[in-house]
Coordinates of C-alpha atoms in Angstrom, one line a residue:
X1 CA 101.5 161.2 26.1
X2 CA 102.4 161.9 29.4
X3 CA 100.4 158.4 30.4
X4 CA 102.7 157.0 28.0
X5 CA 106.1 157.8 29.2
X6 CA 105.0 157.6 32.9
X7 CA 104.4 153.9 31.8
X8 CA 107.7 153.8 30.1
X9 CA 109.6 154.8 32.6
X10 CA 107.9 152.9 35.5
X11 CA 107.3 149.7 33.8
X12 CA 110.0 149.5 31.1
X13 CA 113.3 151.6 32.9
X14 CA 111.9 150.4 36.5
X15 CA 112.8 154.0 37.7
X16 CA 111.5 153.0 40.6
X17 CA 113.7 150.3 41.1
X18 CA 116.3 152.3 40.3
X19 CA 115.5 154.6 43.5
X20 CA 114.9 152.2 45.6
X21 CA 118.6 150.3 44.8
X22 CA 119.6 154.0 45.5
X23 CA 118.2 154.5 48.6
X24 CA 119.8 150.5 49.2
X25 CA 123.0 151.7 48.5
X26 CA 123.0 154.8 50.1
X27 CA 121.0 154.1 53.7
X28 CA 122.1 150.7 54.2
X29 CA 126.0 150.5 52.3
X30 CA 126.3 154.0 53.5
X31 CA 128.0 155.0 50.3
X32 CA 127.6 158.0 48.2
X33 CA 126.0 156.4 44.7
X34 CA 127.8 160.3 42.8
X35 CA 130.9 158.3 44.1
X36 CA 133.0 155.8 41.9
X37 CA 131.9 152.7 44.2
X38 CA 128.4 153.2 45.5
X39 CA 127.8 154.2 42.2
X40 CA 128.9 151.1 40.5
X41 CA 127.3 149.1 43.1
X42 CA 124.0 151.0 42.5
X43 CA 125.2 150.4 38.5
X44 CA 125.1 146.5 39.2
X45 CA 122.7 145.6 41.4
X46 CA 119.8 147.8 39.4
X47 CA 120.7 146.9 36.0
X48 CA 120.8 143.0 37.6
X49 CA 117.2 142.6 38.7
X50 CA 115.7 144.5 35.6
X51 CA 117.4 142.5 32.9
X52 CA 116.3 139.3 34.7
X53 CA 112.5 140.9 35.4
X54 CA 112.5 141.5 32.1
X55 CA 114.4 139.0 30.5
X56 CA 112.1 136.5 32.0
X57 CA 108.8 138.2 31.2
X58 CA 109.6 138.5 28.2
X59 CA 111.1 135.2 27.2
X60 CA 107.7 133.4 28.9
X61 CA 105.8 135.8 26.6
X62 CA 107.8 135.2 23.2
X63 CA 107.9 131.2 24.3
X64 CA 104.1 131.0 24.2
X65 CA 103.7 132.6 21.0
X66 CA 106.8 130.4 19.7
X67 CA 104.7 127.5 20.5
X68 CA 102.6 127.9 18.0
X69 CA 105.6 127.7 15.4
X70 CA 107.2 124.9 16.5
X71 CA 110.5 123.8 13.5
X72 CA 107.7 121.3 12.1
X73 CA 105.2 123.7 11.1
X74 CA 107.9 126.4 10.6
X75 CA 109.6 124.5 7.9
X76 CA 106.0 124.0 6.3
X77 CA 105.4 127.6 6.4
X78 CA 108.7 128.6 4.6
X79 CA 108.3 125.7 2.3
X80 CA 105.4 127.4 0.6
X81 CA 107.4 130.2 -0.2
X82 CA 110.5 131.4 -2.3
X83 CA 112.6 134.1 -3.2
X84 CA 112.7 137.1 -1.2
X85 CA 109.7 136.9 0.0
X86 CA 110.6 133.2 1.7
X87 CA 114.0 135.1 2.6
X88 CA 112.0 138.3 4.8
X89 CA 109.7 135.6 6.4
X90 CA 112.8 133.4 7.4
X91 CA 114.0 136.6 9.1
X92 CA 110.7 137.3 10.8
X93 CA 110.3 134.0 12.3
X94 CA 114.1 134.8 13.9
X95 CA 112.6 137.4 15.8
X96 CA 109.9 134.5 17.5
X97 CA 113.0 132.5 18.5
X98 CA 115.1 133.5 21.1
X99 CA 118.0 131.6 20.7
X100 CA 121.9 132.8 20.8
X101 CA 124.0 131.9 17.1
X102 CA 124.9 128.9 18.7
X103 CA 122.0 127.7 19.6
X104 CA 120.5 128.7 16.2
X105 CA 122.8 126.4 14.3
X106 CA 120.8 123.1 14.9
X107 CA 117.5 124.9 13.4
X108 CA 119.9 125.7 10.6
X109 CA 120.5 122.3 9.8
X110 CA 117.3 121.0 10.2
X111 CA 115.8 123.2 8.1
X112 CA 118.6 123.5 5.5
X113 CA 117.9 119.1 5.6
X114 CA 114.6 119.6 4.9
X115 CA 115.2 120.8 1.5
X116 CA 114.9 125.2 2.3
X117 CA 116.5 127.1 0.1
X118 CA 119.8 128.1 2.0
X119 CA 119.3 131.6 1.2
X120 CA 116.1 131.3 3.6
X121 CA 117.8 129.2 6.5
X122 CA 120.8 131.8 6.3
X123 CA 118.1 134.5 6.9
X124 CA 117.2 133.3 9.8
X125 CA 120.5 132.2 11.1
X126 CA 121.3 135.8 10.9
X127 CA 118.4 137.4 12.3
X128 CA 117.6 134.5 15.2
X129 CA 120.4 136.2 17.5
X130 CA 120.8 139.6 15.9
X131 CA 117.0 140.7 16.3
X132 CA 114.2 139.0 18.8
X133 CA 111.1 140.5 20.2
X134 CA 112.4 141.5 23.8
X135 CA 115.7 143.3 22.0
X136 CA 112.4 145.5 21.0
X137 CA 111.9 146.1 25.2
X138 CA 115.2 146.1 26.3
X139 CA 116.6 148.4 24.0
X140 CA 113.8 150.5 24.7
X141 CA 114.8 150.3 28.2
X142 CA 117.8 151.2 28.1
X143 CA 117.6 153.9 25.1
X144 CA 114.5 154.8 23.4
X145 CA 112.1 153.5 21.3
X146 CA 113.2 154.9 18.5
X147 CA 116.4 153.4 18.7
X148 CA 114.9 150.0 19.7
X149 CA 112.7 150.2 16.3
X150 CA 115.6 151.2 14.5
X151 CA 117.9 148.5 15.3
X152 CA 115.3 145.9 15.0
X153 CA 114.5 147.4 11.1
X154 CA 118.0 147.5 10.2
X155 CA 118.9 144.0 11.6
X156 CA 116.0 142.5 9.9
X157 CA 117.5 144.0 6.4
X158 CA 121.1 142.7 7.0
X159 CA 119.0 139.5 7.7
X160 CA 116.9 139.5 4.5
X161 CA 119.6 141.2 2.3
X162 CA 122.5 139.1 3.5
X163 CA 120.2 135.6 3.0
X164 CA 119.5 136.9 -0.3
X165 CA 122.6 137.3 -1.4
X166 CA 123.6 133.9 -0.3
X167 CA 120.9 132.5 -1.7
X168 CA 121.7 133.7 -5.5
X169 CA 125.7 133.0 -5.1
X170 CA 124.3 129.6 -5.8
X171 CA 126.5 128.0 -3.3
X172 CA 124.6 124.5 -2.3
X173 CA 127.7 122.8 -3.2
X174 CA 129.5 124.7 0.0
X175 CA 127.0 122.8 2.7
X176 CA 128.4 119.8 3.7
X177 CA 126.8 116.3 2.8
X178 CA 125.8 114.9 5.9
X179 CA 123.4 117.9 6.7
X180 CA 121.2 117.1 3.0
X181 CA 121.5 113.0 4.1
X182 CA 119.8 113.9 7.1
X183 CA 116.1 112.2 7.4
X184 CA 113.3 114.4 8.9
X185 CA 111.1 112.5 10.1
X186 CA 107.2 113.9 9.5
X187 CA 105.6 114.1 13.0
X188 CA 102.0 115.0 13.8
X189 CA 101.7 118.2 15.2
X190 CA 99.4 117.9 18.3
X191 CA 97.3 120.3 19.7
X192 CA 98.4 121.8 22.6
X193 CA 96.7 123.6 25.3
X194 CA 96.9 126.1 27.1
X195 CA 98.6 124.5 30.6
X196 CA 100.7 122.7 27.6
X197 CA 102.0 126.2 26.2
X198 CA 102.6 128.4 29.7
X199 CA 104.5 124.9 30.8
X200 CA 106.6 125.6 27.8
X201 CA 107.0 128.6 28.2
X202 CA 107.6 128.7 31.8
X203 CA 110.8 126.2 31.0
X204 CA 111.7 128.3 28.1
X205 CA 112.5 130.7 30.7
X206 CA 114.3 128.4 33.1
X207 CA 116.4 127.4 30.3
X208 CA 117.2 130.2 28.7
X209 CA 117.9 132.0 32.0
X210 CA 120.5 129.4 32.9
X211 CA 122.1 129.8 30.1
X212 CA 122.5 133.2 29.8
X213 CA 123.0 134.4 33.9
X214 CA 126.5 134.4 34.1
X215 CA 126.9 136.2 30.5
X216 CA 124.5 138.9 32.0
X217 CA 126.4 139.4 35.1
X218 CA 129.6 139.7 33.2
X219 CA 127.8 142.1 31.0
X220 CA 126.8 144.3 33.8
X221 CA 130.1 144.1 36.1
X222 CA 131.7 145.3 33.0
X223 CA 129.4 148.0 32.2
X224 CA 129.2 149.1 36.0
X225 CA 133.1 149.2 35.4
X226 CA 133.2 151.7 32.2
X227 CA 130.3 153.9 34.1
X228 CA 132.1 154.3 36.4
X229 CA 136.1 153.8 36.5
X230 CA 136.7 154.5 32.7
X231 CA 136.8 158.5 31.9
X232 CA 134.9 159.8 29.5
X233 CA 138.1 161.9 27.4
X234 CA 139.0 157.9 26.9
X235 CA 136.1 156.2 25.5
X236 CA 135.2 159.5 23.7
X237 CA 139.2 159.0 21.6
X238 CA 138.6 155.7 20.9
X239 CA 134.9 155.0 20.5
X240 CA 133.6 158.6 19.4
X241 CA 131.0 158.9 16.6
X242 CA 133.4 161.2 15.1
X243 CA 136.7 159.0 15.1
X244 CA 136.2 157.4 11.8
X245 CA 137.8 153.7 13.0
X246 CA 135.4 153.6 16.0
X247 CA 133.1 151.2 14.4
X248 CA 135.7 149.2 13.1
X249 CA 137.3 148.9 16.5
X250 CA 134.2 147.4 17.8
X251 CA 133.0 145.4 15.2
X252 CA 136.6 143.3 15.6
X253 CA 136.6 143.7 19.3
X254 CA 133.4 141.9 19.3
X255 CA 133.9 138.8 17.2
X256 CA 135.9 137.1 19.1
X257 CA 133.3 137.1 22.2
X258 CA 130.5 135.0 23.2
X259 CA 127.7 136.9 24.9
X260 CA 124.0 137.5 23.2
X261 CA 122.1 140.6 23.1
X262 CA 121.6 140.8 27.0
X263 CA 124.8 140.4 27.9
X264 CA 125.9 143.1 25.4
X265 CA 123.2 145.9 26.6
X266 CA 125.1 146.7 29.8
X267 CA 128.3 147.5 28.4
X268 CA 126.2 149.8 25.2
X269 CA 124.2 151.2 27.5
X270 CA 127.9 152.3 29.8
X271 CA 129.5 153.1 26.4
X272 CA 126.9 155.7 24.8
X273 CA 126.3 157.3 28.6
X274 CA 130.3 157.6 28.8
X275 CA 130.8 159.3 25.2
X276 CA 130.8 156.3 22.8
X277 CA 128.3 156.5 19.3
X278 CA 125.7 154.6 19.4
X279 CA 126.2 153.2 16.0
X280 CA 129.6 152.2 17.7
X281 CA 127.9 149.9 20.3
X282 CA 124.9 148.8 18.6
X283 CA 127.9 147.3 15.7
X284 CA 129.7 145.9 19.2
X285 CA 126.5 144.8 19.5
X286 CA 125.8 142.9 16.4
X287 CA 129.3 141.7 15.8
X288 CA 129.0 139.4 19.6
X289 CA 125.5 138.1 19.1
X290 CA 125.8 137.4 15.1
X291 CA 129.4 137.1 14.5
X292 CA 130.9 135.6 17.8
X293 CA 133.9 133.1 17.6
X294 CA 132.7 129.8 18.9
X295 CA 129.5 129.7 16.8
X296 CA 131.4 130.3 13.8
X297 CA 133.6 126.9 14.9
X298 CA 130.2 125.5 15.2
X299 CA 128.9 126.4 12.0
X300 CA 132.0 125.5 10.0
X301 CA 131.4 122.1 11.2
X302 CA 128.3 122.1 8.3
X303 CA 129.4 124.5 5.6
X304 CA 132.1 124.6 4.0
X305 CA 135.4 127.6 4.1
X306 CA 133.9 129.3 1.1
X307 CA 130.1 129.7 2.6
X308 CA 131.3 130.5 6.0
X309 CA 133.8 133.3 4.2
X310 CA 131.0 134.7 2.4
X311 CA 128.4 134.7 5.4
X312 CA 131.1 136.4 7.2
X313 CA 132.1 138.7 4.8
X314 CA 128.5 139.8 4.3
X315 CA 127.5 140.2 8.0
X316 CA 130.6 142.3 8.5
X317 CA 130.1 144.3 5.9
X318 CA 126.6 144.9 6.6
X319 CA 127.3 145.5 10.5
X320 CA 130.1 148.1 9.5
X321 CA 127.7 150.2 7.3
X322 CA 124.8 150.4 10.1
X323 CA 127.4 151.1 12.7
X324 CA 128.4 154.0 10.3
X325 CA 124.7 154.6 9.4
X326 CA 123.7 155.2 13.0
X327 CA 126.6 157.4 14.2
X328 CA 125.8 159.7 11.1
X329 CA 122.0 159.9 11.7
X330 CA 122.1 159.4 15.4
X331 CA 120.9 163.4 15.9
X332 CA 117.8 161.8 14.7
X333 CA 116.9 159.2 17.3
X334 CA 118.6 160.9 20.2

C-alpha cells in the first residue's frame, strides 16, 4: 500500500515537481508561494508541465492502442453487433479515441454512412469526449482514484443509456440525407508495424497537443486565478454541494464553452480545493467537453432540430442527475 501511493504521488501528482516549482518560485522569483502571487505562479507553472507530461504520455500510449482500431475495422466491429450490447461497445471504443466533440463529429458521420444504427454512433459521440483513457490518470491526478473510476463509470452509462434511448425514438428520418448518400469506400486494412504505430502515435501527440495548448493554458491561468484571488465564502454560495442550483449553474455556464477535459481539470481541481462540490465541477465538466456550443453548430449541420433537441435534452438531463449524484454521495469518494 504504501509502495502504491508513494508511486501515486511521485509519478501521477509529480509531487516532486511540485516542490521543485516551489523552490523555483520561492529561491529564484523570491516570492512567498502562501502569498496570492507566488502562489498562483507556483499554481501555473506546476499544473503546466504535468498536464503536458502527462497529456503527452498518455495520448502516445492510447494512440498505439488506437491503431489497432482504426474507423475501418471499428465499423466492422460494431457492425456485428446490435442493441445494447452494440450501444455499450460504441461507448467503449470512445474511450480509445481521444478526440474533442468536435472532432468526433466526422467519425459520426462516417459511421452513421456506413449503415450503424444511430443509437450506436450517438453512443459514441457521447462518450468520445466525455470519457477517454487518460481522463482515468488525470483525474486521478488531480483527485483520487476513486473519483477518476467514478466519473469514467458514470460517463460511460450516460453514453450507453443516452445512445439507447436515441436509438429506440426511431428517429433515422432526423439525420440529414447527404450523410446516408455518402459512399465508403472498402479499403484493405494493412498491417502495420511497430515503427508504423509509435510514428502514429508519436504524431497523435503532436497533433493533439497543438490543438489543445492554448485551451490548457487558459484552463490553468483560470484555475491559478480562482486558487488563489477568488475567496472561498464566494465559490462556497454559489457552487456549494449544498446550494441546490449549483449544478445547474455549472451545467449552463459550461455549454456555451469550448475546452475538452484538459482544459477543464484546472479550473475543477481550483473549484473543489476552494469550496465547490465535486458533483458541481465534474457536471462543468461534462457539460464543456460533451455539450459545448460550437460542436453542437457542427453537428446540426447533419441532424436535424428534432435529433439535436433530443441529444441535448438527454445529455443535460443525464449530466444534471450525476452532478446531483456526486454532491450527495461525495462523503463516499472523498
Amino acid at each position: 500500500m504504501f509502495i502504491f501511493q508513494w508511486l501515486n504521488d511521485q509519478l501521477l501528482r509529480m509531487q516532486w515537481l511540485s516542490d521543485l516549482v516551489t523552490s523555483l518560485v520561492q529561491n529564484v522569483f523570491g516570492l512567498n508561494t502562501q502569498e496570492r502571487l507566488g502562489g498562483s505562479i507556483q499554481f501555473f507553472i506546476y499544473d503546466v508541465i504535468k498536464i503536458f507530461i502527462l497529456l503527452s504520455v498518455l495520448i502516445f500510449i492510447i494512440s498505439y492502442i488506437q491503431s489497432f482500431f482504426p474507423p475501418e475495422r471499428t465499423r466492422k466491429i460494431l457492425g456485428n453487433l446490435n442493441g445494447i450490447t452494440a450501444n455499450i461497445l460504441g461507448a467503449l471504443l470512445g474511450t480509445i479515441t481521444p478526440f474533442c466533440s468536435c472532432s468526433s463529429i466526422p467519425l459520426f458521420i462516417g459511421f452513421t454512412s456506413a449503415g450503424l444504427p444511430i443509437g450506436v454512433t450517438f453512443s459514441f459521440l457521447i462518450s468520445s469526449p466525455l470519457v477517454d483513457l487518460a481522463s482515468i490518470l488525470l483525474l486521478a491526478s488531480i483527485f483520487n482514484w476513486k473519483i477518476a473510476f467514478a466519473y469514467v463509470v458514470v460517463g460511460l452509462v450516460l453514453a450507453v443509456v443516452g445512445g439507447t434511448i436515441i436509438g429506440k425514438s426511431k428517429l433515422e428520418d432526423q439525420v440529414e440525407p447527404f450523410v446516408y448518400s455518402n459512399k465508403v469506400v472498402e479499403v484493405a486494412q494493412e498491417d502495420l508495424t511497430i515503427p508504423d504505430r509509435l510514428g502514429f502515435a508519436k504524431d497523435q501527440v503532436i497533433d493533439i497537443v497543438k490543438r489543445v495548448w492554448l485551451y490548457i493554458l487558459i484552463g490553468v491561468a483560470i484555475g491559478a486565478l480562482i486558487h488563489n484571488w477568488i475567496p472561498e465564502d464566494i465559490i462556497s454560495a454559489v457552487l456549494g454541494e449544498d446550494k441546490w442550483y449549483s449544478v445547474l449553474i455549472a451545467t449552463l455556464v459550461g455549454v456555451p464553452m469550448y475546452a475538452d477535459i484538459f482544459g477543464t481539470l484546472p479550473i475543477a481541481e481550483a473549484l473543489v480545493s476552494k469550496g465547490a462540490g465535486l458533483g458541481t465541477v465534474l457536471s462543468f465538466m461534462m457539460a464543456v467537453t460533451a455539450l459545448s456550443l460550437p460542436s453542437l453548430i457542427m453537428l446540426k449541420r447533419v441532424v436535424k432540430t428534432k435529433l439535436l433537441a433530443v441529444f441535448f435534452f438527454i445529455v443535460v438531463i443525464g449530466i444534471l442527475i450525476i452532478g446531483y449524484g456526486f454532491n450527495a454521495f461525495s462523503y463516499l469518494l472523498i
